[in-house]
PDB file of C-alpha atoms in Angstrom:
ATOM      1  CA  MET A   5       0.000   0.000   0.000  1.00 41.00           C
ATOM      2  CA  ALA A   6       1.437   3.368  -1.004  1.00 44.00           C
ATOM      3  CA  ALA A   7       2.244   5.919   1.654  1.00 44.00           C
ATOM      4  CA  PRO A   8      -0.071   8.924   1.809  1.00 44.00           C
ATOM      5  CA  PRO A   9       1.237  12.013   0.035  1.00 43.00           C
ATOM      6  CA  VAL A  10       3.100  14.501   2.172  1.00 42.00           C
ATOM      7  CA  GLN A  11       0.795  17.386   2.929  1.00 42.00           C
ATOM      8  CA  PRO A  12       1.815  21.045   2.632  1.00 39.00           C
ATOM      9  CA  VAL A  13       1.795  22.871   5.941  1.00 38.00           C
ATOM     10  CA  PRO A  14      -0.536  25.865   5.964  1.00 38.00           C
ATOM     11  CA  PRO A  15       0.885  29.032   7.529  1.00 34.00           C
ATOM     12  CA  ALA A  16      -0.268  29.840  11.056  1.00 35.00           C
ATOM     13  CA  ALA A  17      -1.903  26.444  11.231  1.00 37.00           C
ATOM     14  CA  ALA A  18      -2.587  26.381  14.951  1.00 36.00           C
ATOM     15  CA  ALA A  19      -5.314  28.194  16.822  1.00 39.00           C
ATOM     16  CA  ALA A  20      -6.513  26.487  19.962  1.00 38.00           C
ATOM     17  CA  VAL A  21      -9.947  27.108  21.374  1.00 38.00           C
ATOM     18  CA  ASN A  22      -8.526  29.145  24.253  1.00 44.00           C
ATOM     19  CA  GLY A  23      -6.452  31.314  21.932  1.00 48.00           C
ATOM     20  CA  ASP A  24      -3.199  29.568  22.889  1.00 68.00           C
ATOM     21  CA  ALA A  25      -1.896  29.062  19.362  1.00 80.00           C
ATOM     22  CA  PHE A  26       0.941  26.605  18.840  1.00 93.00           C
ATOM     23  CA  ARG A  27       2.028  23.795  16.573  1.00 96.00           C
ATOM     24  CA  LEU A  28       2.444  20.287  17.961  1.00 97.00           C
ATOM     25  CA  GLY A  29       4.956  17.875  16.422  1.00 97.00           C
ATOM     26  CA  PHE A  30       5.453  14.165  17.028  1.00 97.00           C
ATOM     27  CA  VAL A  31       8.883  12.623  16.486  1.00 97.00           C
ATOM     28  CA  GLY A  32       7.684   9.048  16.228  1.00 94.00           C
ATOM     29  CA  ALA A  33       4.283   8.099  14.841  1.00 92.00           C
ATOM     30  CA  GLY A  34       3.427   4.973  16.816  1.00 91.00           C
ATOM     31  CA  ASN A  35       0.153   3.976  18.415  1.00 91.00           C
ATOM     32  CA  LEU A  36       0.613   6.054  21.578  1.00 92.00           C
ATOM     33  CA  ALA A  37       1.518   9.158  19.592  1.00 94.00           C
ATOM     34  CA  GLU A  38      -1.568   8.605  17.435  1.00 94.00           C
ATOM     35  CA  SER A  39      -3.794   8.258  20.518  1.00 93.00           C
ATOM     36  CA  ILE A  40      -2.511  11.543  21.919  1.00 94.00           C
ATOM     37  CA  ALA A  41      -2.830  13.350  18.581  1.00 95.00           C
ATOM     38  CA  ARG A  42      -6.347  12.056  17.976  1.00 94.00           C
ATOM     39  CA  GLY A  43      -7.427  13.036  21.478  1.00 93.00           C
ATOM     40  CA  VAL A  44      -5.979  16.523  21.125  1.00 94.00           C
ATOM     41  CA  ALA A  45      -7.759  17.054  17.800  1.00 94.00           C
ATOM     42  CA  ALA A  46     -11.054  15.510  18.916  1.00 92.00           C
ATOM     43  CA  SER A  47     -11.180  17.550  22.131  1.00 91.00           C
ATOM     44  CA  GLY A  48     -10.600  20.836  20.349  1.00 92.00           C
ATOM     45  CA  VAL A  49      -7.408  21.615  22.275  1.00 93.00           C
ATOM     46  CA  LEU A  50      -5.796  22.066  18.856  1.00 94.00           C
ATOM     47  CA  PRO A  51      -7.101  21.714  15.317  1.00 95.00           C
ATOM     48  CA  ALA A  52      -5.756  18.690  13.437  1.00 95.00           C
ATOM     49  CA  SER A  53      -3.958  21.047  11.053  1.00 95.00           C
ATOM     50  CA  ALA A  54      -1.747  22.163  13.957  1.00 96.00           C
ATOM     51  CA  ILE A  55      -0.431  18.611  14.413  1.00 97.00           C
ATOM     52  CA  ARG A  56       2.434  17.250  12.356  1.00 96.00           C
ATOM     53  CA  THR A  57       4.651  14.197  12.149  1.00 95.00           C
ATOM     54  CA  ALA A  58       6.972  12.518   9.666  1.00 94.00           C
ATOM     55  CA  PRO A  59       5.590   9.296   8.147  1.00 81.00           C
ATOM     56  CA  HIS A  60       6.721   6.143   9.879  1.00 73.00           C
ATOM     57  CA  ARG A  61       8.551   3.459   7.927  1.00 77.00           C
ATOM     58  CA  ARG A  62       5.236   1.597   7.960  1.00 80.00           C
ATOM     59  CA  PRO A  63       2.865   3.382   5.542  1.00 83.00           C
ATOM     60  CA  GLU A  64      -0.173   2.690   7.738  1.00 89.00           C
ATOM     61  CA  ARG A  65       1.268   4.929  10.457  1.00 91.00           C
ATOM     62  CA  GLY A  66       1.284   7.910   8.156  1.00 91.00           C
ATOM     63  CA  GLU A  67      -2.202   6.992   6.963  1.00 92.00           C
ATOM     64  CA  ALA A  68      -3.419   6.899  10.572  1.00 93.00           C
ATOM     65  CA  PHE A  69      -2.299  10.486  11.178  1.00 95.00           C
ATOM     66  CA  ALA A  70      -3.535  11.688   7.803  1.00 94.00           C
ATOM     67  CA  SER A  71      -6.959  10.148   8.447  1.00 95.00           C
ATOM     68  CA  PHE A  72      -7.850  12.801  11.047  1.00 95.00           C
ATOM     69  CA  GLY A  73      -6.214  15.722   9.253  1.00 95.00           C
ATOM     70  CA  ALA A  74      -2.709  15.918  10.713  1.00 95.00           C
ATOM     71  CA  CYS A  75       0.051  17.314   8.484  1.00 94.00           C
ATOM     72  CA  LEU A  76       2.661  14.855   7.212  1.00 94.00           C
ATOM     73  CA  LEU A  77       6.213  16.072   6.655  1.00 94.00           C
ATOM     74  CA  GLN A  78       9.197  14.309   5.113  1.00 91.00           C
ATOM     75  CA  THR A  79      11.615  14.163   8.048  1.00 93.00           C
ATOM     76  CA  ASN A  80      11.845  14.509  11.801  1.00 95.00           C
ATOM     77  CA  ALA A  81      14.051  17.545  11.251  1.00 95.00           C
ATOM     78  CA  GLN A  82      11.184  19.255   9.429  1.00 95.00           C
ATOM     79  CA  VAL A  83       8.823  18.336  12.272  1.00 96.00           C
ATOM     80  CA  VAL A  84      11.152  20.024  14.771  1.00 96.00           C
ATOM     81  CA  ASP A  85      11.606  23.105  12.594  1.00 96.00           C
ATOM     82  CA  ASP A  86       7.851  23.529  12.128  1.00 95.00           C
ATOM     83  CA  SER A  87       6.685  22.836  15.704  1.00 96.00           C
ATOM     84  CA  ASP A  88       6.537  24.789  18.951  1.00 96.00           C
ATOM     85  CA  VAL A  89       5.954  21.736  21.164  1.00 97.00           C
ATOM     86  CA  ILE A  90       7.798  18.557  20.166  1.00 97.00           C
ATOM     87  CA  VAL A  91       6.762  15.176  21.581  1.00 98.00           C
ATOM     88  CA  ILE A  92       9.519  12.560  21.552  1.00 97.00           C
ATOM     89  CA  SER A  93       7.515   9.380  21.056  1.00 95.00           C
ATOM     90  CA  VAL A  94      10.086   6.921  19.690  1.00 94.00           C
ATOM     91  CA  LYS A  95      11.107   3.655  21.336  1.00 92.00           C
ATOM     92  CA  PRO A  96      13.312   4.190  24.426  1.00 91.00           C
ATOM     93  CA  GLN A  97      16.308   2.411  22.906  1.00 93.00           C
ATOM     94  CA  ILE A  98      16.642   4.980  20.109  1.00 94.00           C
ATOM     95  CA  VAL A  99      15.869   8.182  22.054  1.00 96.00           C
ATOM     96  CA  LYS A 100      19.571   9.014  22.447  1.00 96.00           C
ATOM     97  CA  GLN A 101      20.261   8.603  18.732  1.00 96.00           C
ATOM     98  CA  VAL A 102      17.221  10.669  17.743  1.00 96.00           C
ATOM     99  CA  LEU A 103      17.957  13.512  20.162  1.00 97.00           C
ATOM    100  CA  LEU A 104      21.610  13.700  19.165  1.00 97.00           C
ATOM    101  CA  GLU A 105      20.577  13.929  15.506  1.00 96.00           C
ATOM    102  CA  LEU A 106      17.996  16.645  16.214  1.00 96.00           C
ATOM    103  CA  ARG A 107      20.089  18.576  18.743  1.00 96.00           C
ATOM    104  CA  PRO A 108      21.321  21.237  16.258  1.00 95.00           C
ATOM    105  CA  ARG A 109      17.692  22.134  15.459  1.00 94.00           C
ATOM    106  CA  LEU A 110      16.477  22.340  19.068  1.00 94.00           C
ATOM    107  CA  SER A 111      16.393  25.565  21.058  1.00 90.00           C
ATOM    108  CA  GLU A 112      14.935  26.852  24.286  1.00 88.00           C
ATOM    109  CA  GLU A 113      12.219  28.503  22.199  1.00 92.00           C
ATOM    110  CA  LYS A 114      10.765  25.037  21.705  1.00 95.00           C
ATOM    111  CA  LEU A 115       9.244  22.892  24.438  1.00 97.00           C
ATOM    112  CA  LEU A 116      10.416  19.287  24.386  1.00 97.00           C
ATOM    113  CA  VAL A 117       8.059  16.643  25.783  1.00 98.00           C
ATOM    114  CA  SER A 118       9.256  13.050  26.235  1.00 96.00           C
ATOM    115  CA  ILE A 119       6.907  10.100  26.620  1.00 95.00           C
ATOM    116  CA  ALA A 120       9.734   7.555  26.272  1.00 92.00           C
ATOM    117  CA  ALA A 121       9.451   5.118  29.163  1.00 88.00           C
ATOM    118  CA  GLY A 122      12.410   4.924  31.527  1.00 88.00           C
ATOM    119  CA  ILE A 123      14.456   7.755  30.010  1.00 93.00           C
ATOM    120  CA  LYS A 124      15.524  10.073  32.826  1.00 94.00           C
ATOM    121  CA  MET A 125      15.349  13.855  32.677  1.00 96.00           C
ATOM    122  CA  GLN A 126      19.118  14.187  33.042  1.00 96.00           C
ATOM    123  CA  ASP A 127      19.687  12.014  29.974  1.00 96.00           C
ATOM    124  CA  LEU A 128      17.080  13.942  27.990  1.00 97.00           C
ATOM    125  CA  GLN A 129      18.866  17.192  28.895  1.00 96.00           C
ATOM    126  CA  ASP A 130      22.334  15.850  28.111  1.00 97.00           C
ATOM    127  CA  TRP A 131      21.367  14.369  24.735  1.00 97.00           C
ATOM    128  CA  SER A 132      19.205  17.272  23.543  1.00 96.00           C
ATOM    129  CA  GLY A 133      21.170  20.170  25.017  1.00 95.00           C
ATOM    130  CA  GLN A 134      17.807  21.457  26.244  1.00 93.00           C
ATOM    131  CA  ARG A 135      16.570  22.414  29.710  1.00 94.00           C
ATOM    132  CA  ARG A 136      13.006  23.298  28.712  1.00 96.00           C
ATOM    133  CA  ILE A 137      11.694  19.746  28.923  1.00 97.00           C
ATOM    134  CA  ILE A 138       8.668  18.005  30.401  1.00 98.00           C
ATOM    135  CA  ARG A 139       8.715  14.254  30.909  1.00 97.00           C
ATOM    136  CA  VAL A 140       5.331  12.482  30.786  1.00 97.00           C
ATOM    137  CA  MET A 141       4.442   8.895  31.668  1.00 95.00           C
ATOM    138  CA  PRO A 142       1.064   7.974  30.122  1.00 95.00           C
ATOM    139  CA  ASN A 143      -0.334   4.437  29.964  1.00 94.00           C
ATOM    140  CA  THR A 144      -2.063   2.258  27.380  1.00 92.00           C
ATOM    141  CA  PRO A 145      -5.693   3.273  28.168  1.00 95.00           C
ATOM    142  CA  SER A 146      -4.795   6.463  26.300  1.00 93.00           C
ATOM    143  CA  ALA A 147      -6.074   4.517  23.284  1.00 90.00           C
ATOM    144  CA  VAL A 148      -9.626   4.854  24.662  1.00 92.00           C
ATOM    145  CA  GLY A 149      -9.263   8.295  26.235  1.00 92.00           C
ATOM    146  CA  GLN A 150      -8.786   6.973  29.778  1.00 95.00           C
ATOM    147  CA  ALA A 151      -5.059   7.416  30.340  1.00 95.00           C
ATOM    148  CA  ALA A 152      -3.460   8.007  33.714  1.00 97.00           C
ATOM    149  CA  SER A 153      -0.533  10.336  32.941  1.00 97.00           C
ATOM    150  CA  VAL A 154       2.085  11.766  35.290  1.00 97.00           C
ATOM    151  CA  MET A 155       4.469  14.568  34.338  1.00 97.00           C
ATOM    152  CA  CYS A 156       7.557  16.199  35.807  1.00 97.00           C
ATOM    153  CA  LEU A 157       9.189  19.463  34.761  1.00 96.00           C
ATOM    154  CA  GLY A 158      12.729  20.149  33.653  1.00 93.00           C
ATOM    155  CA  GLU A 159      14.850  23.027  34.905  1.00 91.00           C
ATOM    156  CA  MET A 160      13.532  25.670  32.498  1.00 94.00           C
ATOM    157  CA  ALA A 161       9.955  24.461  31.992  1.00 95.00           C
ATOM    158  CA  THR A 162       7.524  27.185  33.021  1.00 95.00           C
ATOM    159  CA  GLN A 163       4.084  27.214  34.582  1.00 95.00           C
ATOM    160  CA  ASP A 164       2.700  28.017  31.135  1.00 94.00           C
ATOM    161  CA  ASP A 165       4.515  24.974  29.745  1.00 96.00           C
ATOM    162  CA  GLU A 166       3.004  22.792  32.474  1.00 96.00           C
ATOM    163  CA  ASN A 167      -0.479  24.145  31.777  1.00 95.00           C
ATOM    164  CA  ARG A 168      -0.080  23.588  28.044  1.00 95.00           C
ATOM    165  CA  VAL A 169       1.067  19.984  28.452  1.00 96.00           C
ATOM    166  CA  ARG A 170      -1.671  19.329  31.005  1.00 96.00           C
ATOM    167  CA  LYS A 171      -4.257  20.415  28.430  1.00 94.00           C
ATOM    168  CA  LEU A 172      -2.720  18.153  25.795  1.00 95.00           C
ATOM    169  CA  PHE A 173      -2.717  15.051  27.985  1.00 96.00           C
ATOM    170  CA  SER A 174      -6.078  15.837  29.583  1.00 95.00           C
ATOM    171  CA  ALA A 175      -7.452  15.164  26.098  1.00 94.00           C
ATOM    172  CA  ILE A 176      -6.685  11.453  26.631  1.00 94.00           C
ATOM    173  CA  GLY A 177      -7.432  11.040  30.340  1.00 96.00           C
ATOM    174  CA  LYS A 178      -6.319  12.400  33.708  1.00 96.00           C
ATOM    175  CA  VAL A 179      -2.997  14.075  34.480  1.00 97.00           C
ATOM    176  CA  TRP A 180      -0.954  14.461  37.658  1.00 97.00           C
ATOM    177  CA  THR A 181       2.305  16.338  38.324  1.00 96.00           C
ATOM    178  CA  ALA A 182       4.959  14.677  40.498  1.00 96.00           C
ATOM    179  CA  GLU A 183       8.684  14.761  41.106  1.00 96.00           C
ATOM    180  CA  GLU A 184      10.745  12.490  38.874  1.00 96.00           C
ATOM    181  CA  LYS A 185      11.876  10.425  41.867  1.00 95.00           C
ATOM    182  CA  TYR A 186       8.380   8.900  41.899  1.00 96.00           C
ATOM    183  CA  PHE A 187       8.403   7.798  38.250  1.00 95.00           C
ATOM    184  CA  ASP A 188       9.634   4.236  38.870  1.00 94.00           C
ATOM    185  CA  ALA A 189       6.711   3.730  41.266  1.00 96.00           C
ATOM    186  CA  VAL A 190       4.372   5.370  38.737  1.00 96.00           C
ATOM    187  CA  THR A 191       5.559   2.823  36.170  1.00 94.00           C
ATOM    188  CA  GLY A 192       4.925  -0.038  38.590  1.00 95.00           C
ATOM    189  CA  LEU A 193       1.407   1.212  39.352  1.00 97.00           C
ATOM    190  CA  SER A 194      -0.206   2.947  36.385  1.00 96.00           C
ATOM    191  CA  GLY A 195       2.287   1.957  33.688  1.00 94.00           C
ATOM    192  CA  SER A 196       2.098  -1.775  34.346  1.00 95.00           C
ATOM    193  CA  GLY A 197      -1.227  -1.675  36.186  1.00 96.00           C
ATOM    194  CA  PRO A 198      -3.514  -2.175  33.167  1.00 96.00           C
ATOM    195  CA  ALA A 199      -2.021  -5.659  32.754  1.00 97.00           C
ATOM    196  CA  TYR A 200      -2.922  -6.511  36.354  1.00 97.00           C
ATOM    197  CA  ILE A 201      -6.513  -5.433  35.732  1.00 97.00           C
ATOM    198  CA  PHE A 202      -6.676  -7.387  32.465  1.00 98.00           C
ATOM    199  CA  LEU A 203      -5.673 -10.480  34.438  1.00 98.00           C
ATOM    200  CA  ALA A 204      -8.325  -9.715  37.060  1.00 97.00           C
ATOM    201  CA  ILE A 205     -11.026  -9.311  34.387  1.00 98.00           C
ATOM    202  CA  GLU A 206      -9.972 -12.557  32.728  1.00 98.00           C
ATOM    203  CA  ALA A 207      -9.995 -14.394  36.062  1.00 98.00           C
ATOM    204  CA  MET A 208     -13.417 -12.992  37.035  1.00 98.00           C
ATOM    205  CA  ALA A 209     -14.806 -14.065  33.672  1.00 98.00           C
ATOM    206  CA  ASP A 210     -13.330 -17.527  34.130  1.00 98.00           C
ATOM    207  CA  GLY A 211     -15.002 -17.639  37.516  1.00 98.00           C
ATOM    208  CA  GLY A 212     -18.311 -16.771  35.895  1.00 98.00           C
ATOM    209  CA  VAL A 213     -17.857 -19.581  33.379  1.00 98.00           C
ATOM    210  CA  ALA A 214     -16.983 -21.982  36.205  1.00 98.00           C
ATOM    211  CA  ALA A 215     -20.204 -20.919  37.932  1.00 98.00           C
ATOM    212  CA  GLY A 216     -22.211 -21.693  34.779  1.00 98.00           C
ATOM    213  CA  LEU A 217     -22.320 -18.476  32.712  1.00 98.00           C
ATOM    214  CA  PRO A 218     -21.771 -18.371  28.948  1.00 98.00           C
ATOM    215  CA  ARG A 219     -18.306 -17.032  28.094  1.00 98.00           C
ATOM    216  CA  ASP A 220     -19.444 -13.840  26.333  1.00 98.00           C
ATOM    217  CA  LEU A 221     -21.834 -12.912  29.147  1.00 98.00           C
ATOM    218  CA  ALA A 222     -19.189 -13.618  31.802  1.00 98.00           C
ATOM    219  CA  LEU A 223     -16.595 -11.442  30.065  1.00 98.00           C
ATOM    220  CA  GLY A 224     -19.061  -8.611  29.510  1.00 98.00           C
ATOM    221  CA  LEU A 225     -20.148  -8.643  33.144  1.00 98.00           C
ATOM    222  CA  ALA A 226     -16.566  -8.811  34.416  1.00 98.00           C
ATOM    223  CA  SER A 227     -15.311  -5.894  32.307  1.00 98.00           C
ATOM    224  CA  GLN A 228     -18.339  -3.707  33.046  1.00 98.00           C
ATOM    225  CA  THR A 229     -18.092  -4.477  36.759  1.00 98.00           C
ATOM    226  CA  VAL A 230     -14.458  -3.352  36.858  1.00 97.00           C
ATOM    227  CA  LEU A 231     -15.317  -0.215  34.883  1.00 97.00           C
ATOM    228  CA  GLY A 232     -18.248   0.587  37.171  1.00 97.00           C
ATOM    229  CA  ALA A 233     -16.260   0.026  40.349  1.00 97.00           C
ATOM    230  CA  ALA A 234     -13.388   2.221  39.134  1.00 96.00           C
ATOM    231  CA  THR A 235     -15.850   4.956  38.163  1.00 96.00           C
ATOM    232  CA  MET A 236     -17.417   4.863  41.638  1.00 97.00           C
ATOM    233  CA  VAL A 237     -14.004   5.354  43.283  1.00 96.00           C
ATOM    234  CA  SER A 238     -13.128   8.164  40.884  1.00 94.00           C
ATOM    235  CA  GLN A 239     -16.417  10.041  40.993  1.00 95.00           C
ATOM    236  CA  THR A 240     -17.570   9.610  44.590  1.00 96.00           C
ATOM    237  CA  GLY A 241     -14.249  10.415  46.237  1.00 95.00           C
ATOM    238  CA  LYS A 242     -14.933   7.691  48.784  1.00 96.00           C
ATOM    239  CA  HIS A 243     -12.182   5.366  49.981  1.00 97.00           C
ATOM    240  CA  PRO A 244     -12.417   1.991  48.193  1.00 97.00           C
ATOM    241  CA  GLY A 245     -12.588   0.271  51.557  1.00 96.00           C
ATOM    242  CA  GLN A 246     -15.714   2.280  52.394  1.00 97.00           C
ATOM    243  CA  LEU A 247     -17.310   1.334  49.069  1.00 96.00           C
ATOM    244  CA  LYS A 248     -16.396  -2.303  49.690  1.00 96.00           C
ATOM    245  CA  ASP A 249     -18.072  -2.208  53.086  1.00 96.00           C
ATOM    246  CA  GLN A 250     -21.252  -0.798  51.536  1.00 95.00           C
ATOM    247  CA  VAL A 251     -21.705  -3.892  49.364  1.00 95.00           C
ATOM    248  CA  THR A 252     -20.586  -6.421  51.982  1.00 95.00           C
ATOM    249  CA  SER A 253     -23.605  -7.651  53.951  1.00 94.00           C
ATOM    250  CA  PRO A 254     -23.221  -9.764  57.106  1.00 95.00           C
ATOM    251  CA  ALA A 255     -22.957 -13.469  56.227  1.00 95.00           C
ATOM    252  CA  GLY A 256     -23.674 -12.566  52.575  1.00 95.00           C
ATOM    253  CA  THR A 257     -22.261 -13.569  49.213  1.00 96.00           C
ATOM    254  CA  THR A 258     -19.710 -10.771  48.894  1.00 96.00           C
ATOM    255  CA  ILE A 259     -17.984 -11.378  52.215  1.00 96.00           C
ATOM    256  CA  ALA A 260     -17.750 -15.072  51.305  1.00 96.00           C
ATOM    257  CA  GLY A 261     -15.943 -14.119  48.113  1.00 96.00           C
ATOM    258  CA  ILE A 262     -13.696 -11.615  49.906  1.00 96.00           C
ATOM    259  CA  GLN A 263     -12.752 -14.285  52.424  1.00 97.00           C
ATOM    260  CA  GLU A 264     -11.465 -16.432  49.549  1.00 96.00           C
ATOM    261  CA  LEU A 265      -9.501 -13.499  48.143  1.00 96.00           C
ATOM    262  CA  GLU A 266      -7.899 -12.926  51.532  1.00 96.00           C
ATOM    263  CA  LYS A 267      -6.967 -16.605  51.763  1.00 96.00           C
ATOM    264  CA  GLY A 268      -5.136 -16.180  48.465  1.00 95.00           C
ATOM    265  CA  ALA A 269      -3.375 -13.003  49.639  1.00 96.00           C
ATOM    266  CA  PHE A 270      -5.091 -11.016  46.875  1.00 96.00           C
ATOM    267  CA  ARG A 271      -4.213  -7.583  48.247  1.00 96.00           C
ATOM    268  CA  GLY A 272      -0.701  -8.583  49.250  1.00 97.00           C
ATOM    269  CA  THR A 273      -0.064 -10.057  45.805  1.00 96.00           C
ATOM    270  CA  LEU A 274      -1.176  -6.856  44.056  1.00 96.00           C
ATOM    271  CA  ILE A 275       1.026  -4.773  46.365  1.00 97.00           C
ATOM    272  CA  SER A 276       3.966  -7.051  45.582  1.00 97.00           C
ATOM    273  CA  ALA A 277       3.281  -6.783  41.849  1.00 97.00           C
ATOM    274  CA  VAL A 278       3.473  -2.979  41.923  1.00 97.00           C
ATOM    275  CA  VAL A 279       6.655  -3.034  44.028  1.00 97.00           C
ATOM    276  CA  ALA A 280       8.280  -5.665  41.772  1.00 97.00           C
ATOM    277  CA  ALA A 281       7.495  -3.694  38.613  1.00 95.00           C
ATOM    278  CA  ALA A 282       8.846  -0.484  40.175  1.00 94.00           C
ATOM    279  CA  LYS A 283      12.027  -2.294  41.202  1.00 94.00           C
ATOM    280  CA  ARG A 284      12.486  -3.686  37.686  1.00 92.00           C
ATOM    281  CA  CYS A 285      12.003  -0.197  36.243  1.00 89.00           C
ATOM    282  CA  ARG A 286      14.821   1.107  38.468  1.00 88.00           C
ATOM    283  CA  GLU A 287      17.047  -1.746  37.295  1.00 87.00           C
ATOM    284  CA  LEU A 288      16.380  -0.998  33.633  1.00 82.00           C
ATOM    285  CA  SER A 289      16.793   2.784  33.789  1.00 74.00           C
TER     286      SER A 289
END
């Protein structure tokens, strides 16, 4: 399949709803970059014409960006030259190479945003020669607009920079700001956490099948139950233990199930999973 034609970039392409006009470039056009770009365009934070990237070596990546109106350029160097905010969204193992290649085109007039997992702020600064950097750790639910993202600011990132990046990532979910020293723990919790919940949904569905439910009904009930429970915690502001107590009647079905979970060290196992993933992240970074 032929790659989509490179689109000309209209002058003054960006004009956000709040009047904060800027151009957003993605160095790396993978699935996560696409999710962010789509969310930004769909939410109205920026028009699609303000978003640009260079086509990936796989033609379908360029087609994905072109499908919602983003501008396609020939090279990453052109993306940097024609963007005010540059998102580094390549695989972690090539971040150093990419930043060293782009370093002559970077300046403090441009805000650099890295979503590369495990790449520390100090390395980003050393390789890019920049100090105006924000590091962001999103997670895979960004694909459905339900990301949990955490960001930390580099030495020269301003309050305006933080607000701008918060708006961008709020288009795909919720955003928190934290010191970089917490990022390994963030990876262990929200970065790896979706996999823990996928396992829980699968296990709950298997339990439904074991209790006699058809597979499709069991999976639907399990996934909706997890979604509903998470929404209750998020929207009510109540402690999950309080919500658990509200559905746990004396000598009832729920407490019988919870007793089995406690026998299997359910809570302790989840705690250990987060700690183990955080430890592995420290080892790898």
